[in-house]
Short mmCIF file of C-alpha atoms and ligand atoms in Angstrom, two decimals:
data_model
loop_
_atom_site.label_atom_id
_atom_site.label_comp_id
_atom_site.label_asym_id
_atom_site.label_seq_id
_atom_site.Cartn_x
_atom_site.Cartn_y
_atom_site.Cartn_z
CA UNK A 4 -19.27 13.28 -21.63
CA UNK A 5 -19.34 17.03 -23.45
CA UNK A 6 -21.70 18.13 -20.61
CA UNK A 7 -19.61 16.38 -17.72
CA UNK A 8 -16.87 19.37 -18.53
CA UNK A 9 -19.31 21.63 -16.87
CA UNK A 10 -18.20 24.56 -14.76
CA UNK A 11 -15.71 22.64 -12.35
CA UNK A 12 -13.51 21.35 -15.16
CA UNK A 13 -13.53 24.86 -16.46
CA UNK A 14 -13.04 26.56 -13.83
CA UNK A 15 -9.93 23.91 -12.71
CA UNK A 16 -8.48 24.78 -16.48
CA UNK A 17 -7.87 28.46 -15.29
CA UNK A 18 -6.57 27.84 -12.51
CA UNK A 19 -4.55 25.08 -13.35
CA UNK A 20 -3.30 27.36 -16.38
CA UNK A 21 -1.80 29.78 -13.60
CA UNK A 22 -0.37 27.13 -11.87
CA UNK A 23 1.42 25.14 -14.72
CA UNK A 24 3.16 28.87 -15.96
CA UNK A 25 4.17 28.69 -12.44
CA UNK A 26 5.69 25.73 -13.01
CA UNK A 27 7.12 26.72 -16.11
CA UNK A 28 9.47 29.55 -14.36
CA UNK A 29 9.82 26.82 -11.64
CA UNK A 30 8.77 29.22 -9.08
CA UNK A 31 6.00 29.48 -7.11
CA UNK A 32 6.15 33.38 -6.29
CA UNK A 33 3.28 34.29 -8.18
CA UNK A 34 0.87 32.44 -6.41
CA UNK A 35 2.71 32.16 -2.88
CA UNK A 36 0.98 34.35 -0.26
CA UNK A 37 2.97 32.93 2.58
CA UNK A 38 6.64 31.52 1.94
CA UNK A 39 6.14 28.58 3.67
CA UNK A 40 3.93 26.73 5.90
CA UNK A 41 4.65 24.62 9.11
CA UNK A 42 5.88 22.02 7.24
CA UNK A 43 8.32 23.56 4.61
CA UNK A 44 6.12 23.75 1.81
CA UNK A 45 5.50 26.34 -0.39
CA UNK A 46 2.39 28.11 1.08
CA UNK A 47 -0.85 28.52 -1.54
CA UNK A 48 -4.01 30.13 0.08
CA UNK A 49 -6.59 27.95 0.20
CA UNK A 50 -9.37 27.50 -2.10
CA UNK A 51 -12.68 29.33 -1.50
CA UNK A 52 -16.34 28.00 -2.74
CA UNK A 53 -17.20 29.11 -6.22
CA UNK A 54 -20.82 30.83 -6.43
CA UNK A 55 -21.07 28.85 -9.76
CA UNK A 56 -20.95 25.67 -8.12
CA UNK A 57 -24.25 24.15 -7.30
CA UNK A 58 -23.39 20.90 -4.95
CA UNK A 59 -25.59 17.77 -4.95
CA UNK A 60 -23.65 16.90 -2.10
CA UNK A 61 -22.37 19.79 0.68
CA UNK A 62 -19.91 18.50 3.90
CA UNK A 63 -18.47 20.28 6.50
CA UNK A 64 -15.50 18.28 7.40
CA UNK A 65 -13.18 19.44 10.56
CA UNK A 66 -10.20 18.00 11.47
CA UNK A 67 -10.01 17.84 15.19
CA UNK A 68 -7.99 16.44 18.31
CA UNK A 69 -10.67 14.52 20.37
CA UNK A 70 -10.88 11.73 22.50
CA UNK A 71 -12.24 8.25 21.40
CA UNK A 72 -12.91 4.62 23.66
CA UNK A 73 -10.70 2.16 22.50
CA UNK A 74 -10.56 0.56 25.83
CA UNK A 75 -12.00 0.06 29.05
CA UNK A 76 -10.67 3.02 31.48
CA UNK A 77 -9.31 5.70 29.84
CA UNK A 78 -10.07 7.30 26.65
CA UNK A 79 -7.46 7.52 23.65
CA UNK A 80 -6.62 10.67 22.32
CA UNK A 81 -6.40 11.08 18.76
CA UNK A 82 -7.20 13.11 15.84
CA UNK A 83 -10.39 13.02 14.22
CA UNK A 84 -12.48 14.43 11.14
CA UNK A 85 -15.77 15.18 12.45
CA UNK A 86 -18.14 15.24 9.31
CA UNK A 87 -21.73 17.59 9.19
CA UNK A 88 -23.90 17.37 5.93
CA UNK A 89 -24.89 20.23 5.20
CA UNK A 90 -26.86 19.51 1.54
CA UNK A 91 -27.53 15.98 -0.03
CA UNK A 92 -29.16 12.78 0.44
CA UNK A 93 -30.08 11.55 4.12
CA UNK A 94 -27.72 8.25 3.45
CA UNK A 95 -24.61 10.37 2.69
CA UNK A 96 -23.10 10.42 6.28
CA UNK A 97 -22.71 7.14 8.48
CA UNK A 98 -20.95 7.26 11.87
CA UNK A 99 -18.95 3.86 12.48
CA UNK A 100 -19.97 3.16 16.09
CA UNK A 101 -17.57 4.21 19.05
CA UNK A 102 -14.76 4.91 16.23
CA UNK A 103 -12.39 7.45 15.89
CA UNK A 104 -12.76 7.20 11.83
CA UNK A 105 -14.31 9.59 9.72
CA UNK A 106 -17.69 9.17 9.15
CA UNK A 107 -18.53 6.42 5.49
CA UNK A 108 -19.72 8.70 3.10
CA UNK A 109 -21.87 7.45 0.42
CA UNK A 110 -22.28 8.98 -3.00
CA UNK A 111 -23.49 8.77 -6.18
CA UNK A 112 -21.29 8.84 -9.28
CA UNK A 113 -22.24 12.38 -11.39
CA UNK A 114 -23.20 14.40 -7.84
CA UNK A 115 -21.47 17.71 -7.66
CA UNK A 116 -19.47 17.48 -4.04
CA UNK A 117 -18.45 20.23 -1.71
CA UNK A 118 -16.31 19.21 1.03
CA UNK A 119 -15.63 22.19 3.40
CA UNK A 120 -11.97 21.08 4.89
CA UNK A 121 -11.51 23.25 8.57
CA UNK A 122 -8.40 22.53 10.22
CA UNK A 123 -8.97 22.13 13.95
CA UNK A 124 -5.38 20.60 14.46
CA UNK A 125 -2.18 22.30 15.59
CA UNK A 126 -0.49 21.84 12.51
CA UNK A 127 -1.53 22.53 8.76
CA UNK A 128 -3.13 19.88 6.81
CA UNK A 129 -4.97 18.71 3.75
CA UNK A 130 -7.05 15.85 2.88
CA UNK A 131 -6.68 13.56 -0.26
CA UNK A 132 -9.90 11.41 -1.80
CA UNK A 133 -7.91 8.12 -2.43
CA UNK A 134 -8.69 6.85 -5.59
CA UNK A 135 -11.27 9.57 -6.87
CA UNK A 136 -10.13 11.36 -10.54
CA UNK A 137 -10.45 15.26 -9.33
CA UNK A 138 -8.60 18.31 -10.69
CA UNK A 139 -5.26 19.04 -9.45
CA UNK A 140 -6.75 21.91 -7.11
CA UNK A 141 -9.18 19.15 -5.59
CA UNK A 142 -6.78 16.45 -5.08
CA UNK A 143 -4.82 17.13 -2.02
CA UNK A 144 -1.40 18.12 -3.44
CA UNK A 145 0.58 18.85 -0.16
CA UNK A 146 1.21 22.06 -1.72
CA UNK A 147 -2.56 23.03 -0.56
CA UNK A 148 -1.70 22.04 2.75
CA UNK A 149 -4.42 24.77 5.58
CA UNK A 150 -3.13 26.36 7.99
CA UNK A 151 -4.63 25.61 11.77
CA UNK A 152 -7.82 27.74 11.63
CA UNK A 153 -7.85 27.62 7.93
CA UNK A 154 -10.81 26.29 5.73
CA UNK A 155 -9.85 24.35 2.37
CA UNK A 156 -13.19 24.31 -0.16
CA UNK A 157 -13.22 21.14 -2.50
CA UNK A 158 -15.49 20.98 -5.39
CA UNK A 159 -15.60 18.45 -8.10
CA UNK A 160 -18.05 15.80 -9.56
CA UNK A 161 -17.77 12.27 -9.04
CA UNK A 162 -16.78 10.91 -12.01
CA UNK A 163 -15.67 7.39 -10.62
CA UNK A 164 -17.57 4.37 -10.74
CA UNK A 165 -19.17 2.14 -7.82
CA UNK A 166 -16.15 1.51 -5.72
CA UNK A 167 -14.97 2.15 -2.42
CA UNK A 168 -12.73 4.85 -1.93
CA UNK A 169 -10.38 6.55 0.98
CA UNK A 170 -9.85 9.72 2.36
CA UNK A 171 -6.92 10.58 4.25
CA UNK A 172 -4.40 13.71 5.09
CA UNK A 173 -1.76 14.23 2.22
CA UNK A 174 0.35 16.56 4.15
CA UNK A 175 4.14 16.90 3.56
CA UNK A 176 5.89 14.56 5.75
CA UNK A 177 2.94 14.41 7.90
CA UNK A 178 0.94 11.81 6.19
CA UNK A 179 2.23 8.87 8.52
CA UNK A 180 1.58 10.50 11.96
CA UNK A 181 -1.66 12.08 10.99
CA UNK A 182 -3.32 9.14 9.50
CA UNK A 183 -1.92 7.02 12.36
CA UNK A 184 -3.51 9.52 15.26
CA UNK A 185 -6.90 8.82 13.36
CA UNK A 186 -7.85 10.88 10.45
CA UNK A 187 -8.97 8.61 7.57
CA UNK A 188 -12.32 7.27 6.06
CA UNK A 189 -13.90 5.64 3.63
CA UNK A 190 -16.29 6.24 0.44
CA UNK A 191 -18.78 4.28 -1.05
CA UNK A 192 -19.51 5.64 -4.49
CA UNK A 193 -22.75 4.04 -5.91
CA UNK A 194 -23.77 4.06 -9.48
CA UNK A 195 -26.70 2.64 -11.90
CA UNK A 196 -24.94 -0.23 -13.27
CA UNK A 197 -24.19 -1.61 -9.75
CA UNK A 198 -27.46 -0.76 -8.41
CA UNK A 199 -28.70 -2.90 -10.84
CA UNK A 200 -26.92 -5.92 -9.35
CA UNK A 201 -28.80 -5.58 -6.18
CA UNK A 202 -25.82 -6.33 -4.24
CA UNK A 203 -26.18 -6.75 -0.14
CA UNK A 204 -27.40 -3.47 0.63
CA UNK A 205 -27.53 -1.42 4.13
CA UNK A 206 -27.05 -3.96 7.10
CA UNK A 207 -25.77 -6.66 4.92
CA UNK A 208 -22.93 -4.46 3.21
CA UNK A 209 -20.58 -3.69 6.20
CA UNK A 210 -17.35 -1.42 5.49
CA UNK A 211 -14.43 -3.29 7.42
CA UNK A 212 -11.00 -0.60 7.98
CA UNK A 213 -7.82 -2.58 8.88
CA UNK A 214 -5.34 -0.93 10.94
CA UNK A 215 -3.02 -1.51 13.51
CA UNK A 216 -1.53 0.81 16.30
CA UNK A 217 0.38 0.50 19.61
CA UNK A 218 -0.78 1.57 22.97
CA UNK A 219 0.80 2.61 25.92
CA UNK A 220 -0.36 1.38 29.88
CA UNK A 221 -2.89 4.42 29.72
CA UNK A 222 -4.21 3.67 26.33
CA UNK A 223 -2.48 6.50 24.90
CA UNK A 224 -1.47 5.91 20.94
CA UNK A 225 2.35 5.28 20.82
CA UNK A 226 4.06 6.01 17.10
CA UNK A 227 7.69 5.48 16.66
CA UNK A 228 9.85 2.17 16.38
CA UNK A 229 13.19 4.18 15.42
CA UNK A 230 15.24 3.83 12.37
CA UNK A 231 13.97 0.16 11.84
CA UNK A 232 10.08 2.22 11.88
CA UNK A 233 11.01 4.38 9.26
CA UNK A 234 12.87 1.91 7.36
CA UNK A 235 10.31 -0.69 7.26
CA UNK A 236 7.36 1.19 8.39
CA UNK A 237 5.27 1.54 11.25
CA UNK A 238 3.82 -1.94 12.98
CA UNK A 239 1.74 -1.97 15.93
CA UNK A 240 0.86 -4.98 17.54
CA UNK A 241 -2.83 -4.30 18.23
CA UNK A 242 -5.25 -4.65 15.00
CA UNK A 243 -7.95 -2.43 14.75
CA UNK A 244 -10.89 -2.91 12.51
CA UNK A 245 -13.12 0.22 11.88
CA UNK A 246 -11.27 1.30 15.15
CA UNK A 247 -12.24 -0.73 17.29
CA UNK A 248 -10.06 -3.99 18.99
CA UNK A 249 -11.02 -7.22 18.80
CA UNK A 250 -13.58 -6.45 16.26
CA UNK A 251 -16.46 -8.99 15.87
CA UNK A 252 -19.79 -8.73 13.56
CA UNK A 253 -23.66 -10.45 14.49
CA UNK A 254 -24.73 -11.93 10.85
CA UNK A 255 -27.54 -13.34 9.42
CA UNK A 256 -27.45 -16.98 7.38
CA UNK A 257 -27.14 -15.44 4.61
CA UNK A 258 -25.16 -12.90 2.00
CA UNK A 259 -23.63 -9.97 2.59
CA UNK A 260 -20.79 -8.06 1.14
CA UNK A 261 -17.55 -6.74 3.19
CA UNK A 262 -15.82 -3.89 1.72
CA UNK A 263 -12.56 -4.01 3.17
CA UNK A 264 -10.07 -1.25 3.29
CA UNK A 265 -5.70 -1.24 4.43
CA UNK A 266 -5.95 1.85 6.17
CA UNK A 267 -2.86 1.03 8.38
CA UNK A 268 0.31 2.72 7.70
CA UNK A 269 2.61 0.01 6.31
CA UNK A 270 1.38 -3.59 7.60
CA UNK A 271 0.09 -6.00 4.54
CA UNK A 272 -2.10 -8.61 5.18
CA UNK A 273 -3.03 -11.65 3.54
CA UNK A 274 -6.47 -12.30 4.48
CA UNK A 275 -7.86 -15.51 4.80
CA UNK A 276 -11.10 -17.38 6.43
CA UNK A 277 -10.07 -19.84 9.11
CA UNK A 278 -12.04 -22.91 8.30
CA UNK A 279 -10.31 -22.56 4.76
CA UNK A 280 -13.03 -21.34 3.01
CA UNK A 281 -12.01 -19.56 0.03
CA UNK A 282 -12.57 -15.74 -0.42
CA UNK A 283 -14.84 -14.57 -2.80
CA UNK A 284 -13.95 -11.43 -4.32
CA UNK A 285 -16.36 -9.17 -6.76
CA UNK A 286 -14.42 -6.18 -6.53
CA UNK A 287 -11.13 -4.21 -5.81
CA UNK A 288 -9.99 -0.69 -5.51
CA UNK A 289 -11.57 0.94 -8.74
CA UNK A 290 -15.09 -1.24 -7.88
CA UNK A 291 -16.43 -4.30 -9.14
CA UNK A 292 -14.50 -7.17 -11.24
CA UNK A 293 -16.10 -8.80 -14.43
CA UNK A 294 -17.20 -11.27 -12.58
CA UNK A 295 -16.43 -13.17 -8.73
CA UNK A 296 -12.65 -14.68 -8.17
CA UNK A 297 -12.55 -17.46 -5.74
CA UNK A 298 -9.49 -17.04 -3.98
CA UNK A 299 -7.52 -19.24 -1.19
CA UNK A 300 -6.17 -15.81 0.24
CA UNK A 301 -5.69 -12.17 -0.70
CA UNK A 302 -2.78 -10.01 -0.09
CA UNK A 303 -4.06 -6.25 0.78
CA UNK A 304 -1.28 -3.99 1.11
CA UNK A 305 -2.11 -0.78 2.42
CA UNK A 306 -3.98 1.61 0.85
CA UNK A 307 -5.61 -1.40 -1.16
CA UNK A 308 -9.57 -2.17 -1.10
CA UNK A 309 -11.31 -5.61 -1.65
CA UNK A 310 -15.23 -5.97 -2.34
CA UNK A 311 -15.49 -9.86 -0.64
CA UNK A 312 -19.21 -11.21 -1.26
CA UNK A 313 -19.51 -13.33 2.22
CA UNK A 314 -22.32 -15.70 2.01
CA UNK A 315 -23.24 -17.51 5.10
CA UNK A 316 -26.19 -19.66 4.14
CA UNK A 317 -26.71 -22.75 5.60
CA UNK A 318 -24.27 -22.13 8.97
CA UNK A 319 -26.11 -22.75 12.12
CA UNK A 320 -27.15 -20.21 14.66
CA UNK A 321 -24.12 -20.01 17.54
CA UNK A 322 -21.08 -20.49 14.33
CA UNK A 323 -18.03 -18.48 14.21
CA UNK A 324 -15.98 -17.67 11.50
CA UNK A 325 -12.84 -15.57 11.56
CA UNK A 326 -11.09 -13.41 9.14
CA UNK A 327 -7.29 -13.82 9.86
CA UNK A 328 -4.00 -12.78 8.67
CA UNK A 329 -2.59 -15.85 7.46
CA UNK A 330 1.20 -16.77 7.57
CA UNK A 331 3.43 -15.35 4.42
CA UNK A 332 6.64 -14.15 4.26
CA UNK A 333 9.15 -12.20 1.75
CA UNK A 334 7.48 -8.79 2.43
CA UNK A 335 10.68 -7.25 4.19
CA UNK A 336 14.02 -6.62 4.01
CA UNK A 337 16.10 -9.41 4.54
CA UNK A 338 18.03 -7.60 6.86
CA UNK A 339 15.33 -6.50 9.04
CA UNK A 340 14.44 -10.31 9.04
CA UNK A 341 17.34 -11.26 10.10
CA UNK A 342 17.45 -8.68 13.50
CA UNK A 343 13.61 -10.31 13.95
CA UNK A 344 13.63 -11.11 17.73
CA UNK A 345 16.79 -9.01 18.16
CA UNK A 346 16.20 -5.45 19.85
CA UNK A 347 15.40 -3.62 16.22
CA UNK A 348 12.30 -6.10 15.61
CA UNK A 349 10.05 -5.41 18.95
CA UNK A 350 6.57 -5.50 17.55
CA UNK A 351 4.44 -8.79 18.94
CA UNK A 352 2.57 -9.00 15.58
CA UNK A 353 5.31 -9.22 13.24
CA UNK A 354 4.14 -8.69 9.63
CA UNK A 355 3.67 -12.13 8.04
CA UNK A 356 2.68 -13.86 11.25
CA UNK A 357 -0.67 -15.55 11.32
CA UNK A 358 -3.24 -13.71 13.83
CA UNK A 359 -6.87 -13.09 13.79
CA UNK A 360 -8.50 -9.91 12.08
CA UNK A 361 -11.97 -10.00 13.03
CA UNK A 362 -15.11 -12.58 13.95
CA UNK A 363 -18.34 -12.94 12.12
CA UNK A 364 -21.02 -14.42 14.83
CA UNK A 365 -24.15 -15.91 13.06
CA UNK A 366 -26.49 -14.79 15.18
CA UNK A 367 -29.73 -15.25 13.53
CA UNK A 368 -31.24 -17.87 10.65
CA UNK A 369 -32.69 -16.20 7.67
CA UNK A 370 -34.49 -18.77 5.11
CA UNK A 371 -33.40 -16.09 2.18
CA UNK A 372 -30.40 -15.13 0.73
CA UNK A 373 -29.34 -13.35 -2.83
CA UNK A 374 -27.75 -15.16 -5.29
CA UNK A 375 -23.99 -14.17 -6.06
CA UNK A 376 -24.47 -12.37 -9.82
CA UNK A 377 -22.42 -14.61 -12.03
CA UNK A 378 -21.43 -11.83 -14.16
CA UNK A 379 -20.86 -7.96 -12.73
CA UNK A 380 -19.91 -5.22 -14.96
CA UNK A 381 -17.67 -4.96 -18.05
CA UNK A 382 -14.08 -4.36 -18.21
CA UNK A 383 -12.54 -3.34 -21.41
CA UNK A 384 -9.06 -5.03 -21.32
CA UNK A 385 -6.20 -2.77 -22.21
CA UNK A 386 -3.28 -4.04 -23.99
CA UNK A 387 0.21 -2.59 -24.96
CA UNK A 388 -1.23 -1.77 -28.86
CA UNK A 389 -3.52 0.82 -27.00
CA UNK A 390 -1.04 2.94 -25.18
CA UNK A 391 0.95 5.99 -26.47
CA UNK A 392 4.27 4.46 -25.47
CA UNK A 393 4.37 0.77 -26.08
CA UNK A 394 8.38 0.44 -26.43
CA UNK A 395 9.16 3.48 -24.18
CA UNK A 396 7.60 2.85 -20.33
CA UNK A 397 7.40 5.27 -17.84
CA UNK A 398 9.55 4.22 -15.43
CA UNK A 399 8.81 4.07 -11.51
CA UNK A 400 12.11 1.88 -10.20
CA UNK A 401 12.20 1.50 -6.16
CA UNK A 402 15.23 2.67 -5.13
CA UNK A 403 16.16 1.20 -1.76
CA UNK A 404 18.82 2.23 0.38
CA UNK A 405 19.17 2.25 4.51
CA UNK A 406 16.62 5.55 5.63
CA UNK A 407 16.60 6.47 1.75
CA UNK A 408 13.42 4.63 0.04
CA UNK A 409 13.00 6.71 -3.27
CA UNK A 410 11.32 6.27 -6.12
CA UNK A 411 13.78 6.51 -9.64
CA UNK A 412 16.38 7.18 -7.02
CA UNK A 413 15.31 10.82 -6.57
CA UNK A 414 13.69 12.10 -3.31
CA UNK A 415 9.76 13.77 -3.28
CA UNK A 416 10.41 18.08 -4.34
CA UNK A 417 7.63 20.29 -5.58
CA UNK A 418 9.39 21.36 -8.58
CA UNK A 419 11.54 18.88 -9.72
CA UNK A 420 9.67 17.46 -12.66
CA UNK A 421 12.05 15.13 -14.75
CA UNK A 422 11.47 14.29 -18.75
CA UNK A 423 10.20 10.56 -18.31
CA UNK A 424 7.23 12.19 -15.94
CA UNK A 425 5.72 14.96 -17.90
CA UNK A 426 2.68 12.89 -19.49
CA UNK A 427 0.77 14.06 -22.46
CA UNK A 428 -2.92 14.54 -21.13
CA UNK A 429 -5.55 12.05 -22.80
CA UNK A 430 -3.22 9.24 -23.31
CA UNK A 431 -3.14 5.92 -22.32
CA UNK A 432 0.87 5.32 -20.68
CA UNK A 433 2.38 2.16 -20.03
CA UNK A 434 4.33 1.91 -16.72
CA UNK A 435 6.68 -0.39 -15.41
CA UNK A 436 6.88 -0.61 -11.44
CA UNK A 437 10.31 -2.63 -10.31
CA UNK A 438 13.04 -2.97 -8.19
CA UNK A 439 16.23 -0.67 -9.20
CA UNK A 440 18.62 -2.27 -5.94
CA UNK A 441 18.70 -5.75 -7.59
CA UNK A 442 20.68 -4.33 -10.09
CA UNK A 443 18.00 -4.25 -12.97
CA UNK A 444 19.43 -0.69 -14.00
CA UNK A 445 17.06 1.99 -14.88
CA UNK A 446 16.95 5.43 -13.53
CA UNK A 447 18.29 4.90 -9.82
CA UNK A 448 21.95 4.35 -11.49
CA UNK A 449 23.33 6.16 -8.24
CA UNK A 450 21.84 3.52 -6.35
CA UNK A 451 24.04 1.16 -7.91
CA UNK A 452 26.76 1.23 -5.20
CA UNK A 453 24.22 -0.10 -2.65
CA UNK A 454 24.53 -3.24 -4.93
CA UNK A 455 25.73 -5.67 -2.86
CA UNK A 456 23.35 -4.70 -0.38
CA UNK A 457 20.40 -4.36 -2.59
CA UNK A 458 19.06 -7.75 -2.24
CA UNK A 459 19.20 -7.46 1.65
CA UNK A 460 17.39 -3.91 1.77
CA UNK A 461 14.57 -5.01 -0.55
CA UNK A 462 11.16 -5.18 0.41
CA UNK A 463 7.46 -4.85 -0.48
CA UNK A 464 6.21 -1.56 -1.75
CA UNK A 465 2.42 -0.37 -2.51
CA UNK A 466 2.47 1.74 -5.45
CA UNK A 467 -0.21 4.19 -5.30
CA UNK A 468 -0.58 6.80 -8.37
CA UNK A 469 -3.58 9.34 -7.92
CA UNK A 470 -5.57 10.23 -10.78
CA UNK A 471 -7.37 7.24 -12.74
CA UNK A 472 -7.73 3.55 -12.00
CA UNK A 473 -5.06 1.80 -14.14
CA UNK A 474 -5.18 -1.63 -14.75
CA UNK A 475 -2.20 -4.05 -13.96
CA UNK A 476 -0.85 -5.78 -17.66
CA UNK A 477 1.51 -8.40 -15.73
CA UNK A 478 2.94 -9.29 -12.60
CA UNK A 479 6.59 -10.96 -13.02
CA UNK A 480 10.29 -11.62 -12.26
CA UNK A 481 13.40 -11.14 -14.39
CA UNK A 482 15.12 -13.87 -12.61
CA UNK A 483 13.37 -16.83 -10.84
CA UNK A 484 10.82 -15.27 -8.07
CA UNK A 485 12.21 -15.32 -4.85
CA UNK A 486 10.85 -19.32 -2.86
CA UNK A 487 9.23 -17.05 -0.44
CA UNK A 488 6.84 -15.56 -3.30
CA UNK A 489 4.82 -18.82 -3.17
CA UNK A 490 3.26 -17.63 0.21
CA UNK A 491 1.59 -14.76 -1.80
CA UNK A 492 1.27 -16.06 -5.69
CA UNK A 493 -2.15 -16.61 -5.37
CA UNK A 494 -3.44 -13.45 -3.28
CA UNK A 495 -2.99 -10.97 -5.90
CA UNK A 496 -6.41 -9.66 -7.76
CA UNK A 497 -5.21 -8.55 -11.39
CA UNK A 498 -8.44 -8.24 -13.16
CA UNK A 499 -10.02 -5.18 -12.04
CA UNK A 500 -9.54 -1.09 -12.03
CA UNK A 501 -6.29 -0.40 -9.52
CA UNK A 502 -4.72 2.37 -8.02
CA UNK A 503 -2.12 0.59 -5.66
CA UNK A 504 0.04 -2.29 -6.30
CA UNK A 505 2.24 -4.45 -4.15
CA UNK A 506 5.37 -4.75 -5.78
CA UNK A 507 7.26 -7.45 -3.68
CA UNK A 508 11.07 -7.52 -3.55
CA UNK A 509 12.26 -8.51 -7.56
CA UNK A 510 8.73 -8.20 -8.90
CA UNK A 511 8.01 -5.84 -12.15
CA UNK A 512 4.43 -4.78 -12.28
CA UNK A 513 3.59 -3.41 -15.71
CA UNK A 514 0.49 -1.04 -16.37
CA UNK A 515 -1.54 0.39 -18.17
CA UNK A 516 -2.97 3.93 -16.58
CA UNK A 517 -5.25 7.03 -19.05
CA UNK A 518 -4.29 10.51 -17.84
CA UNK A 519 -7.76 12.01 -19.07
CA UNK A 520 -8.97 15.05 -18.17
CA UNK A 521 -7.16 16.89 -15.96
CA UNK A 522 -3.87 18.42 -16.42
CA UNK A 523 -1.40 19.44 -13.43
CA UNK A 524 0.47 17.72 -11.22
CA UNK A 525 -0.80 14.39 -10.06
CA UNK A 526 1.40 12.45 -7.30
CA UNK A 527 2.46 9.04 -7.14
CA UNK A 528 3.71 7.28 -3.90
CA UNK A 529 4.33 4.22 -2.07
CA UNK A 530 1.48 4.25 0.36
CA UNK A 531 3.83 2.76 3.23
CA UNK A 532 3.38 6.12 4.52
CA UNK A 533 6.31 5.94 6.29
CA UNK A 534 8.33 5.79 2.98
CA UNK A 535 5.94 8.50 1.78
CA UNK A 536 6.79 10.74 4.58
CA UNK A 537 10.49 9.66 3.56
CA UNK A 538 10.25 10.89 -0.06
CA UNK A 539 9.62 8.10 -1.61
CA UNK A 540 6.89 9.90 -3.64
CA UNK A 541 7.47 11.81 -6.95
CA UNK A 542 4.99 13.67 -9.18
CA UNK A 543 3.69 13.29 -12.98
CA UNK A 544 3.10 16.84 -15.10
CA UNK A 545 0.20 16.09 -17.13
CA UNK A 546 0.04 18.73 -19.93
CU1 LIG B 616 -3.74 7.60 0.02
CU2 LIG B 616 -1.37 9.57 -2.49
O1 LIG B 616 -2.39 8.51 -1.12
CU1 LIG B 617 7.71 1.84 0.06
#
């Protein structure tokens, strides 16, 4: 451990020292190069490569406009990440065929990673490594957004355990639009422990990135939806998997590993096989579970990942299996649901409808298949006795009002750290995420006036916390669960390491999260990206 506190850490601490001091005087004047960048955030000089950092992996990652062939006929204008391996193992980058998505990055725990992010867009941007435990400077905080033509150099050690992570822009008030245009990619981290399990790999390990999009008659992306689109988040009428419509994979009759990421702006899925086979879950956001769990279906909210063991042994060549999003209800505001069919709800693919996601076709028979391991990893379960604040949980109150989805009643602001948002470093914290609008009290008292309307406005929010992965201690309701909850109840995996948790109306989710190693500002927000951009984001100051 001590050895891992290497150059990058020391370098980070010296930098963070500077930023923290600036925060204390509640101004960025000392570090600001220009007053503001294009998005109105305070502008900080981009970070440069450090001569003392000797990377195992060195990647040039350019964001730029481009074209993708999604449908026959005209190509679609997109924004995309173009990655180029300067140094590192040959298999570090894999391109998804015919996709606007960024290359899949394969990394090993312990690697020193340098990524040179070049902004070839017509607006400012910055990239966040969703789920990775990195210093603040390397975390893609919106304050580090770079202008067109600039380069920001990330340097960090891969501390995470094996798992699937996610890179995407985190630009102030432009995360949703930049992701929507195509800026997103998957990171697959491996480590010795996972390697020893010999899980299906190479062609038998398939990344599945789920996104929804809408297109006009010329195959161009449409984004919008007006006020309703902002309130419930963008809902497209086409499902794309790895950037492709009508996605299908040809498989052999053996076990596969499906690495599924919900990269949609706001769409929530209820994954289920169409032949009612259970889903065998072997991992979630932060890597493997202790042992496989079978579920009739699994809820997957934006930002969440799922590691699925899919065994096609014994299935006959020519047969097929469809992964669907099965019907569910209770995640949208009742107010919006009431308007369904009215002019505000125009999508042809409503959230909670029953529709196909992708098809698996058994294309060849093989006699050999690996067996599902009974035990996958060890996870020490954290309990209330382990935390620094057993009687004083850190509140994340979801405040809901028309056009004002907030956390703890406050919108995002870069210099507005509240007392409960100051977290002592190297502590385990109990955090409670709950809906404030149902009159459950908490921080957002100002929302009380919404009281009567609160229930009508209440919807599900995938709450994501930067920094280290957390454990879910409990999910529950103060009052009776709404009837609709029964359509989702069995679809939550609560046993693994997570960085994003879906909190449905009325639900109270208690989590335990470590705040180790790195001081500074770390965001927490709704991963419904329209909500994030609306200000449903706050930050912890780890000090
Ligand atoms: Cu996936 Cu703060 O984001
Ligand atoms: Cu939200």
